[in-house]
mmCIF file of C-alpha atoms in Angstrom:
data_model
loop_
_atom_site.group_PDB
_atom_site.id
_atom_site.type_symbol
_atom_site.label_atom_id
_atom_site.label_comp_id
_atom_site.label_asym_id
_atom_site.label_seq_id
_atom_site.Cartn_x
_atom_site.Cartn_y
_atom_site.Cartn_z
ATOM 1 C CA UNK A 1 5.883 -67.985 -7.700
ATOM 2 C CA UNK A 2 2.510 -67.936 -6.504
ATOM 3 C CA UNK A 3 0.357 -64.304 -8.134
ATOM 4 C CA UNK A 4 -2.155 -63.334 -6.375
ATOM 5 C CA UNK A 5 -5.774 -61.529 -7.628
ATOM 6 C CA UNK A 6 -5.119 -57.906 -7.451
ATOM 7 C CA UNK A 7 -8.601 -57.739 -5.698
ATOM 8 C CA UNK A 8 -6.568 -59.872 -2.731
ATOM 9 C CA UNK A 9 -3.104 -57.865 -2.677
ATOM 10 C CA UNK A 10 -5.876 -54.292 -2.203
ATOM 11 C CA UNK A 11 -7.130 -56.545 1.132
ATOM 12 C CA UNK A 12 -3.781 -56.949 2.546
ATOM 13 C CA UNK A 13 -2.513 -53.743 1.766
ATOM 14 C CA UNK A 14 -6.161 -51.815 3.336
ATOM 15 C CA UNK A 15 -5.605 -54.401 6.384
ATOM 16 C CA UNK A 16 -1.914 -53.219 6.768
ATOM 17 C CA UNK A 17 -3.268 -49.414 6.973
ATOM 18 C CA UNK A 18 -5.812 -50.871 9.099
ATOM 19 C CA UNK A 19 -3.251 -51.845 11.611
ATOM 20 C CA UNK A 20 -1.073 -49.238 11.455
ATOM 21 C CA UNK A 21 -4.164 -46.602 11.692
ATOM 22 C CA UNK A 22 -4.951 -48.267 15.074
ATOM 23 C CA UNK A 23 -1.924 -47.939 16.395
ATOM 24 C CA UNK A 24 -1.136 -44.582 16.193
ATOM 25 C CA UNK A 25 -4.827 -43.508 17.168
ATOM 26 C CA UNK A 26 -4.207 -45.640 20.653
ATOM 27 C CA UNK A 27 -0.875 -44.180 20.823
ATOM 28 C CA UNK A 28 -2.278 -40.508 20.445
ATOM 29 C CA UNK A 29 -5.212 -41.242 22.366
ATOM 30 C CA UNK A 30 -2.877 -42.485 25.479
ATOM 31 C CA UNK A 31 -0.424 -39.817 25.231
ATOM 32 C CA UNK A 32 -3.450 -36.809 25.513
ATOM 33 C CA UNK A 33 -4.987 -38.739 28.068
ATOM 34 C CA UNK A 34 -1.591 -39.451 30.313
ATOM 35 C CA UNK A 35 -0.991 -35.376 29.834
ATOM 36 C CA UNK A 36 -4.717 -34.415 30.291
ATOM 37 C CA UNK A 37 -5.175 -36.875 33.577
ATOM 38 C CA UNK A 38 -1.555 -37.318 35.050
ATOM 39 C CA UNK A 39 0.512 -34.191 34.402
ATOM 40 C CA UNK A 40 -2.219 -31.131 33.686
ATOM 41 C CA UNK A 41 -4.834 -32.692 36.560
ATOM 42 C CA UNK A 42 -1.770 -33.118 38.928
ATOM 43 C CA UNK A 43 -0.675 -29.464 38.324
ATOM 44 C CA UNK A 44 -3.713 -27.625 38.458
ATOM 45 C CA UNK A 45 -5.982 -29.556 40.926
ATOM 46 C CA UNK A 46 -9.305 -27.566 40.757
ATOM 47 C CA UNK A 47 -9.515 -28.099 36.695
ATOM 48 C CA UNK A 48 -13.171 -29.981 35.729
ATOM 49 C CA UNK A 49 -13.898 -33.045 34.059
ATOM 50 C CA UNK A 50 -14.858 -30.819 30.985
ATOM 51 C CA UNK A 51 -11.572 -28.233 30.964
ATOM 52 C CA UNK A 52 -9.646 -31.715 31.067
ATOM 53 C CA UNK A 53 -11.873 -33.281 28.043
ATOM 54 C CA UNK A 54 -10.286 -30.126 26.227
ATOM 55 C CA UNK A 55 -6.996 -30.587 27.326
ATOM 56 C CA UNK A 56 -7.253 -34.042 25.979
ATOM 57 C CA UNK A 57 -8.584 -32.766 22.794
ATOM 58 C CA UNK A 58 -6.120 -30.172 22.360
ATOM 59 C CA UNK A 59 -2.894 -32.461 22.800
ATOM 60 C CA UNK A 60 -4.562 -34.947 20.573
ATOM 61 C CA UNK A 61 -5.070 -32.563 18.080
ATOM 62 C CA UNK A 62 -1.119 -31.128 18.861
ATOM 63 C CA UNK A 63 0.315 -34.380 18.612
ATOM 64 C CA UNK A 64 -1.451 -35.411 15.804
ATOM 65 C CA UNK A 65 0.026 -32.313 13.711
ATOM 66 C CA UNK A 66 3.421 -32.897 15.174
ATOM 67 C CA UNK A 67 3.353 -36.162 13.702
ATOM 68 C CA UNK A 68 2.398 -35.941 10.693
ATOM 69 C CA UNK A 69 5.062 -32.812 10.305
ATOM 70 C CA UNK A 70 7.614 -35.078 11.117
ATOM 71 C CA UNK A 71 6.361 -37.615 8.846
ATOM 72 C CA UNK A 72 6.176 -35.848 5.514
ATOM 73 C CA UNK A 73 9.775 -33.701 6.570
ATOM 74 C CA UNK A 74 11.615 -37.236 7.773
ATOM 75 C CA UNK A 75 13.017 -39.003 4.808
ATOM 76 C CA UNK A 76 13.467 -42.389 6.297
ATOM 77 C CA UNK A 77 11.625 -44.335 8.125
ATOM 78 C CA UNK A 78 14.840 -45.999 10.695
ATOM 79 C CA UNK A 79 15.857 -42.853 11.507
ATOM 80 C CA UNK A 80 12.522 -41.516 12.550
ATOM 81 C CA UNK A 81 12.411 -44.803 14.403
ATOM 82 C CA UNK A 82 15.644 -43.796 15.980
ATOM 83 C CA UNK A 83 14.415 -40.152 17.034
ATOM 84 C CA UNK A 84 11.306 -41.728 18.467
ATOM 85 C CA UNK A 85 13.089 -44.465 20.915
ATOM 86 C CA UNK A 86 15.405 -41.977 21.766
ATOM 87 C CA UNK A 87 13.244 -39.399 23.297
ATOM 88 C CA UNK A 88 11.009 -43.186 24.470
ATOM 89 C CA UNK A 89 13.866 -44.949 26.440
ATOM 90 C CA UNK A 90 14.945 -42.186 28.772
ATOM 91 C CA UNK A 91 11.400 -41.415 30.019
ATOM 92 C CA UNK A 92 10.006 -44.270 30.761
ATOM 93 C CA UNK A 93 13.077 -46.890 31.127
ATOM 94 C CA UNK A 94 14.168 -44.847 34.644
ATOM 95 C CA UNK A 95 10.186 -44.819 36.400
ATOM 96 C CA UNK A 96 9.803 -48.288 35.607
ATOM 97 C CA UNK A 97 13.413 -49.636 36.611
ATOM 98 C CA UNK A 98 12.768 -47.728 39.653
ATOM 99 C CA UNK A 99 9.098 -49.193 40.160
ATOM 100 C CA UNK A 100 10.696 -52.260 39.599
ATOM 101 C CA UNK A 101 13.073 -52.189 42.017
ATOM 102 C CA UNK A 102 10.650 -51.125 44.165
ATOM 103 C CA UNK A 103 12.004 -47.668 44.867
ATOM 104 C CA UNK A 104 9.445 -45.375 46.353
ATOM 105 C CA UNK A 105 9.503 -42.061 43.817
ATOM 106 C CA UNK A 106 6.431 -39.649 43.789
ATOM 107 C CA UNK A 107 5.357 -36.882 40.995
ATOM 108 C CA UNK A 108 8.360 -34.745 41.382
ATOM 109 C CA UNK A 109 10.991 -37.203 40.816
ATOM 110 C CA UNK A 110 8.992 -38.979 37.731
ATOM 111 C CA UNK A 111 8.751 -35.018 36.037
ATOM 112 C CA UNK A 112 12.415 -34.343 36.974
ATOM 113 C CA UNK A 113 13.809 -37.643 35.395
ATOM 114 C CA UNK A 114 11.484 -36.773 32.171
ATOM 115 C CA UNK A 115 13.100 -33.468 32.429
ATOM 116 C CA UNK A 116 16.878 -34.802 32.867
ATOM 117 C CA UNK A 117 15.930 -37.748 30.255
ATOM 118 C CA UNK A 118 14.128 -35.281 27.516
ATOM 119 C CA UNK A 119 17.287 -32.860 28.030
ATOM 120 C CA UNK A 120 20.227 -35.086 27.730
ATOM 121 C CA UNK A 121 18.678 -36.458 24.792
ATOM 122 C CA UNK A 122 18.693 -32.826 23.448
ATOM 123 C CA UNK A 123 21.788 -32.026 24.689
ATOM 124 C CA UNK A 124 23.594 -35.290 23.129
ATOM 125 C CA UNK A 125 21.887 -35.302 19.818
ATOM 126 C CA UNK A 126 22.861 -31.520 19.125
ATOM 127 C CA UNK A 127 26.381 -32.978 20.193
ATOM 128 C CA UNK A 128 26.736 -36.178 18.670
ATOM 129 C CA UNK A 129 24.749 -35.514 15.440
ATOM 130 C CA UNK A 130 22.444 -38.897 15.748
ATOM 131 C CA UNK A 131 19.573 -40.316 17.431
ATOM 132 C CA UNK A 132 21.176 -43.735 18.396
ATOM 133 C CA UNK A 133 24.061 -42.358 20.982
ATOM 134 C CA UNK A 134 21.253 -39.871 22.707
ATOM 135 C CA UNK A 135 19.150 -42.836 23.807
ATOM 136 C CA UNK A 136 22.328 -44.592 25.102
ATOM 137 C CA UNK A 137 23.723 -41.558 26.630
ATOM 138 C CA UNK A 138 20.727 -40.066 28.493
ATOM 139 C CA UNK A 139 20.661 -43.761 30.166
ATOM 140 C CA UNK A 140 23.510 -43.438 31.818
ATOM 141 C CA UNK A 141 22.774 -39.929 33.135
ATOM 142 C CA UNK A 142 19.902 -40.628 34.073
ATOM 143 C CA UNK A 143 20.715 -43.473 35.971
ATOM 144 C CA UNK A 144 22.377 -42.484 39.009
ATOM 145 C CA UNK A 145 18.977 -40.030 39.931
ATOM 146 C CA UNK A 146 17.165 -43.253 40.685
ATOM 147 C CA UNK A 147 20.122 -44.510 42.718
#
């Protein structure tokens, strides 16, 4: 078995964080954009440039807290794996099958499946005790709105 220098196992292990860091900053950094641009700009029409840099900031800030919450309160990582996809899969599987398919959908229809999707999840995890079954589930509810 091959040992490597302590000095080489802190590299991997500060390149690992690295890559992990980066990931979650452009995850947190697209979600407060995709809210501040595409759902708060869309709703309120007459907001500025700067009152949307601060909606940005704020859900940055929001979801970064919610995050870590659920971090230090989960106890493993699969099943906070599992919660994530599940609330993942039903709002964006349905717009992009249906962009796909070339259906013609506009604002409404995208917020009502994330509605429908974000509810059945709800609705079938309080039911069904898991994670796993709600992404599965909301699918096939979801699926005949696009239809």
């Amino acid at each position: 078995m091959l040992d490597l220098p302590p000095i080489f196992i802190g590299f991997m292990v500060a390149g690992m964080l690295a890559v992990t860091m980066s990931t979650a900053d452009s995850w947190l950094n697209s979600l407060s954009v995709t809210i501040a641009h595409d759902v708060i700009k869309n709703t309120y029409y007459n907001i500025t440039e700067k009152q949307e840099l601060y909606v940005a900031r704020f859900f940055t800030f929001f979801c970064g807290v919610l995050a870590v919450i659920l971090a230090l309160k989960s106890k493993e990582i699969f099943k906070l794996i599992l919660m994530s996809q599940a609330f993942n899969y039903p709002i964006t599987l349905i717009p992009l099958c249906a962009g796909m398919l070339s259906f013609r959908t506009n604002y409404i229809s995208f917020l009502t499946s994330v509605f429908f999707g974000l509810t059945s999840v709800i609705i079938v995890r309080v039911w069904s005790g898991n994670f796993s079954a709600a992404a599965i589930a909301s699918f096939v509810i979801i699926l005949p709105e696009i239809i």
